[in-house]
Amino acid sequence: MSKIKAEYLWIDGNEPTRTLRSKTKVMDEGADPPVWGFDGSSTNQAAGESSDCVLSPVFTCPDPIRGGKNIIVMCEVLNTDMTPHETNTRAACAGAAERYTSHECIFGIEQEYTFFDGIKPLGWPDNGFPAPQGGYYCGVGADEVYGREIVEEHMDACMKAGLEISGINAEVMPGQWEYQIGPVAAPAVADQIWVSRWLLYRIAESYGVSAKLDAKPVKGDWNGAGAHTNFSTKSMRESYGPIEAAMAALEAKHMDHIENYGAGIPERLTGLHETCPWSEFRWGVSDRGASIRIPWQVKRDGKGYLEDRRPNANCDPYVVTQMMIETICSHAESI
Ligand code: ADP
Ligand code: MN
Ligand code: MN
Ligand code: MN
């Protein structure tokens, strides 16, 4: 029997922002990846005297880094009695998606991130700052963008893994980039975001660069990093009314969402740099200073989707998608 390498990924208990962990299992080619375990006392998920946590596979894809028949196995963390661990946010996301399955919710998540070379963003001078923002967004040239070879390799890896990556672009702050995953249903879209994040860290690592999801990596007049979450139900894809109807529901639950959209929201949602202040809720067509934006083509076509601009780059996409489903679909059923 020939053997393959399976890279098991899971989300730890780190505070305030969870991080990814992984380890390798050598297993028989073609076999289903089995349930496995890890030492939860080393990941802030268990006490030393009862340290075992369970890794339960939820999503498997080809490993584009090791190639061949090797695989990546995204897992959720369970207790030894097979109930969801308290750090497991996927279980509730899957539950919400199941409850509202008739709404056929889909998501496209824009994952922004920043490359770091040691303590400074990649390409920044050792002392001081680069030229002010203006030419970097979707820029080209060695004085405008930094790390493109990593970005290209990451995009290829996501495609080889079969993830639904839909594009990449250089961002407003130099060293900052974005890719998008979707449109895909939950919880799969979030599984894919977590796997794509791991691929990003792993590929950047081989260049001696660290990719970071900090929401406001540089203080001052520099854009933060978000995870705009584009959302539609079947009825939104058919007509415009349900899109505007969702705004009242999102407004009523604004602070709940803000509190669960990632660490450091007040630093990023200031009202500057294409954001709405965290303490306000506003929606608008084409408005990049709103909490929720309706793209102009959606208004023109009279159907489509909405963009929640509030989630931080460091958000947990299981939590964001779960909350959007529950807030919007429960309201749609009540009117
Ligand atoms: P922006 O103009 O905000 O930068 P992007 O092109 O980066 O927009 O991202 C738009 C996202 O919207 C893509 O990830 C795409 O998959 C997603 N999207 C498109 N149509 C829908 C839809 N009907 N429902 C949910 N998401 C959608
Ligand atoms: Mn975008
Ligand atoms: Mn962006
Ligand atoms: Mn956007």
mmCIF file of C-alpha atoms and ligand atoms in Angstrom:
data_model
loop_
_atom_site.group_PDB
_atom_site.id
_atom_site.type_symbol
_atom_site.label_atom_id
_atom_site.label_comp_id
_atom_site.label_asym_id
_atom_site.label_seq_id
_atom_site.Cartn_x
_atom_site.Cartn_y
_atom_site.Cartn_z
ATOM 1 C CA MET A 1 0.000 0.000 0.000
ATOM 2 C CA SER A 2 1.499 3.342 -0.915
ATOM 3 C CA LYS A 3 1.507 6.063 1.681
ATOM 4 C CA ILE A 4 0.642 9.766 1.496
ATOM 5 C CA LYS A 5 1.023 12.781 3.776
ATOM 6 C CA ALA A 6 -2.147 14.366 5.187
ATOM 7 C CA GLU A 7 -1.719 17.842 6.701
ATOM 8 C CA TYR A 8 -4.378 18.167 9.426
ATOM 9 C CA LEU A 9 -5.401 21.783 10.099
ATOM 10 C CA TRP A 10 -7.397 23.090 13.055
ATOM 11 C CA ILE A 11 -8.244 26.336 14.836
ATOM 12 C CA ASP A 12 -6.735 26.834 18.294
ATOM 13 C CA GLY A 13 -7.948 28.632 21.427
ATOM 14 C CA ASN A 14 -5.668 31.659 21.141
ATOM 15 C CA GLU A 15 -7.106 34.953 22.509
ATOM 16 C CA PRO A 16 -8.329 37.365 21.298
ATOM 17 C CA THR A 17 -7.819 35.934 17.807
ATOM 18 C CA ARG A 18 -7.738 32.218 17.057
ATOM 19 C CA THR A 19 -4.824 30.961 14.977
ATOM 20 C CA LEU A 20 -4.263 27.928 12.778
ATOM 21 C CA ARG A 21 -2.277 24.871 13.821
ATOM 22 C CA SER A 22 -1.343 21.862 11.736
ATOM 23 C CA LYS A 23 0.492 18.550 11.893
ATOM 24 C CA THR A 24 1.151 15.735 9.470
ATOM 25 C CA LYS A 25 -0.251 12.229 9.429
ATOM 26 C CA VAL A 26 1.271 9.594 7.137
ATOM 27 C CA MET A 27 -1.587 7.401 5.964
ATOM 28 C CA ASP A 28 -2.637 4.931 3.271
ATOM 29 C CA GLU A 29 -3.351 6.483 -0.123
ATOM 30 C CA GLY A 30 -7.073 6.527 -0.882
ATOM 31 C CA ALA A 31 -8.203 5.934 2.713
ATOM 32 C CA ASP A 32 -10.647 8.352 4.366
ATOM 33 C CA PRO A 33 -8.712 10.624 6.744
ATOM 34 C CA PRO A 34 -9.496 9.278 10.221
ATOM 35 C CA VAL A 35 -10.457 11.154 13.360
ATOM 36 C CA TRP A 36 -7.236 12.150 15.170
ATOM 37 C CA GLY A 37 -6.206 14.025 18.321
ATOM 38 C CA PHE A 38 -3.842 16.642 19.724
ATOM 39 C CA ASP A 39 -2.552 18.132 22.962
ATOM 40 C CA GLY A 40 -5.089 20.831 23.834
ATOM 41 C CA SER A 41 -2.962 22.043 26.749
ATOM 42 C CA SER A 42 -0.516 23.503 24.217
ATOM 43 C CA THR A 43 -3.192 25.395 22.248
ATOM 44 C CA ASN A 44 -5.230 27.022 25.051
ATOM 45 C CA GLN A 45 -7.943 24.390 24.555
ATOM 46 C CA ALA A 46 -7.497 22.070 27.552
ATOM 47 C CA ALA A 47 -5.915 21.721 30.987
ATOM 48 C CA GLY A 48 -2.781 19.557 31.343
ATOM 49 C CA GLU A 49 -4.479 16.842 33.372
ATOM 50 C CA SER A 50 -7.096 16.130 30.678
ATOM 51 C CA SER A 51 -5.346 17.440 27.609
ATOM 52 C CA ASP A 52 -6.741 15.375 24.737
ATOM 53 C CA CYS A 53 -8.861 17.114 22.103
ATOM 54 C CA VAL A 54 -10.330 15.444 19.029
ATOM 55 C CA LEU A 55 -9.690 16.415 15.391
ATOM 56 C CA SER A 56 -12.690 15.582 13.236
ATOM 57 C CA PRO A 57 -12.203 16.076 9.460
ATOM 58 C CA VAL A 58 -14.722 18.400 7.774
ATOM 59 C CA PHE A 59 -13.106 19.276 4.426
ATOM 60 C CA THR A 60 -10.356 17.549 2.424
ATOM 61 C CA CYS A 61 -8.538 18.821 -0.674
ATOM 62 C CA PRO A 62 -5.358 18.097 -2.655
ATOM 63 C CA ASP A 63 -2.196 19.528 -1.046
ATOM 64 C CA PRO A 64 -0.785 21.905 -3.687
ATOM 65 C CA ILE A 65 2.462 22.397 -1.769
ATOM 66 C CA ARG A 66 3.505 18.780 -1.360
ATOM 67 C CA GLY A 67 1.774 17.772 -4.603
ATOM 68 C CA GLY A 68 1.270 14.169 -5.661
ATOM 69 C CA LYS A 69 -1.536 12.388 -3.820
ATOM 70 C CA ASN A 70 -0.898 14.304 -0.607
ATOM 71 C CA ILE A 71 -3.882 16.033 0.992
ATOM 72 C CA ILE A 72 -4.909 18.847 3.335
ATOM 73 C CA VAL A 73 -7.541 17.951 5.936
ATOM 74 C CA MET A 74 -9.429 20.823 7.588
ATOM 75 C CA CYS A 75 -10.785 19.686 10.960
ATOM 76 C CA GLU A 76 -13.172 20.861 13.633
ATOM 77 C CA VAL A 77 -12.239 20.386 17.275
ATOM 78 C CA LEU A 78 -14.394 18.122 19.456
ATOM 79 C CA ASN A 79 -14.279 17.049 23.088
ATOM 80 C CA THR A 80 -13.529 13.382 23.724
ATOM 81 C CA ASP A 81 -17.287 12.737 24.052
ATOM 82 C CA MET A 82 -17.591 13.995 20.426
ATOM 83 C CA THR A 83 -19.482 17.164 21.355
ATOM 84 C CA PRO A 84 -18.193 20.442 19.820
ATOM 85 C CA HIS A 85 -15.321 21.971 21.808
ATOM 86 C CA GLU A 86 -16.099 25.441 23.232
ATOM 87 C CA THR A 87 -13.687 26.971 20.675
ATOM 88 C CA ASN A 88 -15.526 25.242 17.806
ATOM 89 C CA THR A 89 -17.508 27.924 15.944
ATOM 90 C CA ARG A 90 -18.158 25.735 12.896
ATOM 91 C CA ALA A 91 -20.820 23.613 14.578
ATOM 92 C CA ALA A 92 -23.121 26.626 15.151
ATOM 93 C CA CYS A 93 -22.434 27.893 11.626
ATOM 94 C CA ALA A 94 -23.399 24.525 10.137
ATOM 95 C CA GLY A 95 -26.515 24.507 12.348
ATOM 96 C CA ALA A 96 -27.654 27.948 11.133
ATOM 97 C CA ALA A 97 -26.994 27.022 7.500
ATOM 98 C CA GLU A 98 -29.035 23.842 7.976
ATOM 99 C CA ARG A 99 -31.950 25.653 9.680
ATOM 100 C CA TYR A 100 -32.218 28.192 6.859
ATOM 101 C CA THR A 101 -31.218 25.896 4.006
ATOM 102 C CA SER A 102 -34.351 26.837 2.011
ATOM 103 C CA HIS A 103 -32.995 30.434 1.682
ATOM 104 C CA GLU A 104 -30.004 29.133 -0.338
ATOM 105 C CA CYS A 105 -27.541 31.623 1.202
ATOM 106 C CA ILE A 106 -24.186 32.100 -0.541
ATOM 107 C CA PHE A 107 -21.135 34.178 0.384
ATOM 108 C CA GLY A 108 -18.126 35.773 -1.302
ATOM 109 C CA ILE A 109 -15.456 36.800 1.222
ATOM 110 C CA GLU A 110 -12.740 39.356 0.353
ATOM 111 C CA GLN A 111 -9.758 38.423 2.517
ATOM 112 C CA GLU A 112 -7.299 41.298 2.964
ATOM 113 C CA TYR A 113 -3.888 40.767 4.566
ATOM 114 C CA THR A 114 -0.471 42.364 5.002
ATOM 115 C CA PHE A 115 2.978 40.926 4.355
ATOM 116 C CA PHE A 116 5.594 41.602 7.020
ATOM 117 C CA ASP A 117 9.362 41.479 6.728
ATOM 118 C CA GLY A 118 10.253 41.228 10.430
ATOM 119 C CA ILE A 119 8.521 44.118 12.208
ATOM 120 C CA LYS A 120 7.770 46.258 9.152
ATOM 121 C CA PRO A 121 5.410 45.743 6.231
ATOM 122 C CA LEU A 122 7.156 44.166 3.249
ATOM 123 C CA GLY A 123 8.837 46.747 1.025
ATOM 124 C CA TRP A 124 8.719 49.559 3.608
ATOM 125 C CA PRO A 125 11.928 51.502 4.305
ATOM 126 C CA ASP A 126 13.913 50.616 7.454
ATOM 127 C CA ASN A 127 13.316 54.123 8.775
ATOM 128 C CA GLY A 128 10.215 56.205 8.169
ATOM 129 C CA PHE A 129 7.394 55.574 5.782
ATOM 130 C CA PRO A 130 6.829 54.987 2.079
ATOM 131 C CA ALA A 131 5.108 57.664 -0.043
ATOM 132 C CA PRO A 132 1.502 58.300 1.094
ATOM 133 C CA GLN A 133 -1.338 56.103 -0.153
ATOM 134 C CA GLY A 134 -2.585 56.792 -3.656
ATOM 135 C CA GLY A 135 -0.856 54.648 -6.276
ATOM 136 C CA TYR A 136 -0.628 51.299 -4.566
ATOM 137 C CA TYR A 137 -4.172 49.928 -5.002
ATOM 138 C CA CYS A 138 -4.087 47.590 -8.023
ATOM 139 C CA GLY A 139 -0.657 49.045 -8.796
ATOM 140 C CA VAL A 140 2.183 47.677 -10.883
ATOM 141 C CA GLY A 141 5.946 48.127 -10.650
ATOM 142 C CA ALA A 142 8.695 47.520 -8.123
ATOM 143 C CA ASP A 143 8.047 50.882 -6.418
ATOM 144 C CA GLU A 144 4.284 50.227 -6.042
ATOM 145 C CA VAL A 145 3.713 46.589 -5.039
ATOM 146 C CA TYR A 146 5.658 44.192 -2.846
ATOM 147 C CA GLY A 147 5.376 40.410 -2.711
ATOM 148 C CA ARG A 148 3.628 39.710 -6.002
ATOM 149 C CA GLU A 149 5.525 36.419 -6.485
ATOM 150 C CA ILE A 150 4.040 35.160 -3.207
ATOM 151 C CA VAL A 151 0.555 36.343 -4.193
ATOM 152 C CA GLU A 152 0.767 34.548 -7.547
ATOM 153 C CA GLU A 153 2.043 31.346 -5.956
ATOM 154 C CA HIS A 154 -0.757 31.488 -3.381
ATOM 155 C CA MET A 155 -3.422 31.984 -6.059
ATOM 156 C CA ASP A 156 -2.060 28.993 -8.022
ATOM 157 C CA ALA A 157 -2.025 26.895 -4.847
ATOM 158 C CA CYS A 158 -5.672 27.761 -4.055
ATOM 159 C CA MET A 159 -6.669 26.819 -7.606
ATOM 160 C CA LYS A 160 -4.740 23.532 -7.467
ATOM 161 C CA ALA A 161 -6.404 22.719 -4.142
ATOM 162 C CA GLY A 162 -9.803 23.226 -5.794
ATOM 163 C CA LEU A 163 -10.763 26.229 -3.645
ATOM 164 C CA GLU A 164 -13.251 28.693 -5.162
ATOM 165 C CA ILE A 165 -10.786 31.601 -5.319
ATOM 166 C CA SER A 166 -12.294 34.287 -7.538
ATOM 167 C CA GLY A 167 -9.487 36.865 -7.779
ATOM 168 C CA ILE A 168 -6.637 38.843 -6.210
ATOM 169 C CA ASN A 169 -5.633 42.515 -6.063
ATOM 170 C CA ALA A 170 -2.999 44.756 -4.514
ATOM 171 C CA GLU A 171 -4.489 46.939 -1.765
ATOM 172 C CA VAL A 172 -4.397 50.598 -0.774
ATOM 173 C CA MET A 173 -1.528 50.277 1.739
ATOM 174 C CA PRO A 174 1.779 49.064 0.269
ATOM 175 C CA GLY A 175 2.469 45.439 1.277
ATOM 176 C CA GLN A 176 -1.270 44.806 1.632
ATOM 177 C CA TRP A 177 -3.178 42.458 -0.703
ATOM 178 C CA GLU A 178 -6.555 40.788 -1.098
ATOM 179 C CA TYR A 179 -8.007 37.583 -2.491
ATOM 180 C CA GLN A 180 -11.632 36.533 -2.692
ATOM 181 C CA ILE A 181 -13.244 33.158 -2.025
ATOM 182 C CA GLY A 182 -16.761 32.490 -3.299
ATOM 183 C CA PRO A 183 -19.590 32.632 -3.955
ATOM 184 C CA VAL A 184 -20.030 29.449 -1.903
ATOM 185 C CA ALA A 185 -22.516 28.364 0.807
ATOM 186 C CA ALA A 186 -21.652 28.230 4.523
ATOM 187 C CA PRO A 187 -19.941 26.532 6.253
ATOM 188 C CA ALA A 188 -17.937 25.510 3.139
ATOM 189 C CA VAL A 189 -16.949 29.108 2.320
ATOM 190 C CA ALA A 190 -15.438 29.444 5.785
ATOM 191 C CA ASP A 191 -13.669 26.052 5.529
ATOM 192 C CA GLN A 192 -12.100 27.347 2.323
ATOM 193 C CA ILE A 193 -11.106 30.673 3.887
ATOM 194 C CA TRP A 194 -9.303 28.867 6.710
ATOM 195 C CA VAL A 195 -7.495 26.519 4.279
ATOM 196 C CA SER A 196 -6.572 29.466 2.018
ATOM 197 C CA ARG A 197 -5.204 31.370 5.033
ATOM 198 C CA TRP A 198 -3.054 28.381 5.950
ATOM 199 C CA LEU A 199 -1.734 28.160 2.368
ATOM 200 C CA LEU A 200 -0.913 31.879 2.496
ATOM 201 C CA TYR A 201 1.053 31.585 5.747
ATOM 202 C CA ARG A 202 2.787 28.445 4.518
ATOM 203 C CA ILE A 203 3.841 29.864 1.142
ATOM 204 C CA ALA A 204 4.948 33.219 2.589
ATOM 205 C CA GLU A 205 6.960 31.259 5.192
ATOM 206 C CA SER A 206 9.061 29.732 2.407
ATOM 207 C CA TYR A 207 9.978 33.296 1.307
ATOM 208 C CA GLY A 208 10.895 34.294 4.886
ATOM 209 C CA VAL A 209 7.859 36.611 4.933
ATOM 210 C CA SER A 210 4.948 36.533 7.392
ATOM 211 C CA ALA A 211 1.399 37.158 6.230
ATOM 212 C CA LYS A 212 -0.725 38.833 8.902
ATOM 213 C CA LEU A 213 -4.456 39.458 9.296
ATOM 214 C CA ASP A 214 -4.124 42.361 11.783
ATOM 215 C CA ALA A 215 -7.046 44.721 11.253
ATOM 216 C CA LYS A 216 -4.930 47.870 11.622
ATOM 217 C CA PRO A 217 -1.335 46.797 11.030
ATOM 218 C CA VAL A 218 -0.007 50.376 10.839
ATOM 219 C CA LYS A 219 -1.559 53.182 12.902
ATOM 220 C CA GLY A 220 -2.196 56.554 11.314
ATOM 221 C CA ASP A 221 -3.152 57.444 7.774
ATOM 222 C CA TRP A 222 -2.969 53.910 6.374
ATOM 223 C CA ASN A 223 -5.860 51.637 5.432
ATOM 224 C CA GLY A 224 -6.743 48.774 7.744
ATOM 225 C CA ALA A 225 -7.451 45.226 6.572
ATOM 226 C CA GLY A 226 -10.972 43.840 6.332
ATOM 227 C CA ALA A 227 -12.893 40.795 5.188
ATOM 228 C CA HIS A 228 -15.856 42.311 3.331
ATOM 229 C CA THR A 229 -18.517 39.597 3.244
ATOM 230 C CA ASN A 230 -20.824 39.566 0.225
ATOM 231 C CA PHE A 231 -24.119 37.809 0.827
ATOM 232 C CA SER A 232 -27.233 36.766 -1.038
ATOM 233 C CA THR A 233 -30.262 34.574 -0.598
ATOM 234 C CA LYS A 234 -32.133 32.987 -3.480
ATOM 235 C CA SER A 235 -34.772 35.732 -3.299
ATOM 236 C CA MET A 236 -32.089 38.483 -3.385
ATOM 237 C CA ARG A 237 -30.681 36.929 -6.542
ATOM 238 C CA GLU A 238 -34.163 37.182 -8.083
ATOM 239 C CA SER A 239 -35.354 40.641 -6.976
ATOM 240 C CA TYR A 240 -34.242 43.863 -5.262
ATOM 241 C CA GLY A 241 -36.828 44.117 -2.452
ATOM 242 C CA PRO A 242 -35.280 41.456 -0.193
ATOM 243 C CA ILE A 243 -31.890 43.227 -0.372
ATOM 244 C CA GLU A 244 -33.208 46.503 1.056
ATOM 245 C CA ALA A 245 -35.477 44.591 3.454
ATOM 246 C CA ALA A 246 -32.372 43.009 5.038
ATOM 247 C CA MET A 247 -31.069 46.444 6.108
ATOM 248 C CA ALA A 248 -33.569 46.816 8.956
ATOM 249 C CA ALA A 249 -32.526 43.419 10.335
ATOM 250 C CA LEU A 250 -28.827 44.254 10.052
ATOM 251 C CA GLU A 251 -29.380 47.645 11.715
ATOM 252 C CA ALA A 252 -31.279 46.085 14.649
ATOM 253 C CA LYS A 253 -28.425 43.636 15.307
ATOM 254 C CA HIS A 254 -25.564 46.063 14.480
ATOM 255 C CA MET A 255 -23.762 45.957 17.838
ATOM 256 C CA ASP A 256 -23.999 42.135 18.081
ATOM 257 C CA HIS A 257 -22.275 41.878 14.734
ATOM 258 C CA ILE A 258 -19.651 44.514 15.604
ATOM 259 C CA GLU A 259 -18.744 42.619 18.791
ATOM 260 C CA ASN A 260 -18.177 39.385 16.854
ATOM 261 C CA TYR A 261 -16.452 40.632 13.706
ATOM 262 C CA GLY A 262 -12.836 40.336 14.889
ATOM 263 C CA ALA A 263 -10.390 41.856 17.370
ATOM 264 C CA GLY A 264 -9.613 45.564 17.023
ATOM 265 C CA ILE A 265 -12.804 46.751 15.294
ATOM 266 C CA PRO A 266 -12.609 50.287 16.810
ATOM 267 C CA GLU A 267 -9.079 50.756 15.448
ATOM 268 C CA ARG A 268 -10.224 49.907 11.924
ATOM 269 C CA LEU A 269 -13.829 51.177 11.700
ATOM 270 C CA THR A 270 -13.024 54.830 12.388
ATOM 271 C CA GLY A 271 -15.012 56.545 9.644
ATOM 272 C CA LEU A 272 -11.813 57.166 7.651
ATOM 273 C CA HIS A 273 -10.162 54.876 5.078
ATOM 274 C CA GLU A 274 -13.358 53.622 3.418
ATOM 275 C CA THR A 275 -15.107 52.637 6.651
ATOM 276 C CA CYS A 276 -18.190 53.649 8.645
ATOM 277 C CA PRO A 277 -17.500 54.338 12.364
ATOM 278 C CA TRP A 278 -18.141 51.185 14.407
ATOM 279 C CA SER A 279 -20.743 52.989 16.548
ATOM 280 C CA GLU A 280 -22.935 53.876 13.556
ATOM 281 C CA PHE A 281 -24.937 51.806 11.114
ATOM 282 C CA ARG A 282 -25.387 53.123 7.591
ATOM 283 C CA TRP A 283 -26.134 51.473 4.261
ATOM 284 C CA GLY A 284 -25.992 52.825 0.738
ATOM 285 C CA VAL A 285 -25.637 52.095 -2.948
ATOM 286 C CA SER A 286 -21.970 52.319 -4.073
ATOM 287 C CA ASP A 287 -21.079 53.795 -0.657
ATOM 288 C CA ARG A 288 -17.664 52.604 0.566
ATOM 289 C CA GLY A 289 -18.122 54.693 3.703
ATOM 290 C CA ALA A 290 -21.174 52.637 4.706
ATOM 291 C CA SER A 291 -21.490 49.593 6.971
ATOM 292 C CA ILE A 292 -23.377 47.776 4.202
ATOM 293 C CA ARG A 293 -22.918 48.599 0.528
ATOM 294 C CA ILE A 294 -25.167 47.623 -2.359
ATOM 295 C CA PRO A 295 -22.976 47.494 -5.497
ATOM 296 C CA TRP A 296 -24.244 49.829 -8.260
ATOM 297 C CA GLN A 297 -24.753 46.955 -10.709
ATOM 298 C CA VAL A 298 -27.076 45.306 -8.183
ATOM 299 C CA LYS A 299 -29.250 48.437 -8.043
ATOM 300 C CA ARG A 300 -29.176 48.684 -11.857
ATOM 301 C CA ASP A 301 -30.022 45.000 -12.386
ATOM 302 C CA GLY A 302 -32.684 45.042 -9.671
ATOM 303 C CA LYS A 303 -31.240 41.898 -8.017
ATOM 304 C CA GLY A 304 -28.010 40.457 -6.670
ATOM 305 C CA TYR A 305 -26.314 40.749 -3.273
ATOM 306 C CA LEU A 306 -25.173 43.042 -0.481
ATOM 307 C CA GLU A 307 -21.686 43.652 0.938
ATOM 308 C CA ASP A 308 -21.121 43.712 4.699
ATOM 309 C CA ARG A 309 -18.005 45.913 4.985
ATOM 310 C CA ARG A 310 -17.654 45.563 8.771
ATOM 311 C CA PRO A 311 -15.797 42.245 9.308
ATOM 312 C CA ASN A 312 -12.097 42.571 10.127
ATOM 313 C CA ALA A 313 -9.444 40.647 8.201
ATOM 314 C CA ASN A 314 -8.875 38.678 11.425
ATOM 315 C CA CYS A 315 -12.548 37.665 11.801
ATOM 316 C CA ASP A 316 -13.698 34.080 12.154
ATOM 317 C CA PRO A 317 -15.669 33.431 8.935
ATOM 318 C CA TYR A 318 -17.711 30.711 10.675
ATOM 319 C CA VAL A 319 -19.003 33.369 13.098
ATOM 320 C CA VAL A 320 -19.573 36.071 10.465
ATOM 321 C CA THR A 321 -21.504 33.793 8.092
ATOM 322 C CA GLN A 322 -23.535 32.253 10.931
ATOM 323 C CA MET A 323 -24.579 35.706 12.181
ATOM 324 C CA MET A 324 -25.487 36.979 8.718
ATOM 325 C CA ILE A 325 -27.638 33.910 8.047
ATOM 326 C CA GLU A 326 -29.441 34.160 11.388
ATOM 327 C CA THR A 327 -29.957 37.936 11.332
ATOM 328 C CA ILE A 328 -31.145 38.169 7.735
ATOM 329 C CA CYS A 329 -33.090 34.913 7.338
ATOM 330 C CA SER A 330 -34.938 35.064 10.673
ATOM 331 C CA HIS A 331 -36.059 38.604 9.778
ATOM 332 C CA ALA A 332 -37.091 37.552 6.247
ATOM 333 C CA GLU A 333 -39.278 34.827 7.732
ATOM 334 C CA SER A 334 -40.904 37.296 10.140
ATOM 335 C CA ILE A 335 -42.123 39.773 7.515
HETATM 336 P P1 ADP B 1 -15.159 44.919 -4.254
HETATM 337 O O1 ADP B 1 -15.651 45.791 -5.355
HETATM 338 O O2 ADP B 1 -15.919 45.154 -2.976
HETATM 339 O O3 ADP B 1 -13.673 44.950 -4.070
HETATM 340 P P2 ADP B 1 -14.750 42.083 -5.051
HETATM 341 O O4 ADP B 1 -14.791 41.891 -6.518
HETATM 342 O O5 ADP B 1 -13.443 42.059 -4.377
HETATM 343 O O6 ADP B 1 -15.598 43.436 -4.710
HETATM 344 O O7 ADP B 1 -15.632 40.983 -4.332
HETATM 345 C C1 ADP B 1 -16.962 40.743 -4.656
HETATM 346 C C2 ADP B 1 -17.337 39.381 -4.131
HETATM 347 O O8 ADP B 1 -18.740 39.215 -4.264
HETATM 348 C C3 ADP B 1 -16.684 38.217 -4.849
HETATM 349 O O9 ADP B 1 -16.021 37.411 -3.902
HETATM 350 C C4 ADP B 1 -17.869 37.452 -5.439
HETATM 351 O O10 ADP B 1 -17.671 36.061 -5.357
HETATM 352 C C5 ADP B 1 -19.007 37.857 -4.518
HETATM 353 N N1 ADP B 1 -20.337 37.722 -5.092
HETATM 354 C C6 ADP B 1 -20.724 37.968 -6.367
HETATM 355 N N2 ADP B 1 -22.027 37.677 -6.532
HETATM 356 C C7 ADP B 1 -22.486 37.248 -5.326
HETATM 357 C C8 ADP B 1 -23.766 36.807 -4.840
HETATM 358 N N3 ADP B 1 -24.847 36.767 -5.625
HETATM 359 N N4 ADP B 1 -23.856 36.444 -3.543
HETATM 360 C C9 ADP B 1 -22.790 36.505 -2.736
HETATM 361 N N5 ADP B 1 -21.570 36.909 -3.134
HETATM 362 C C10 ADP B 1 -21.412 37.281 -4.414
HETATM 363 MN MN MN B 2 -12.442 43.529 -3.194
HETATM 364 MN MN MN B 3 -10.269 45.340 -0.603
HETATM 365 MN MN MN B 4 -15.296 45.008 -0.963
#
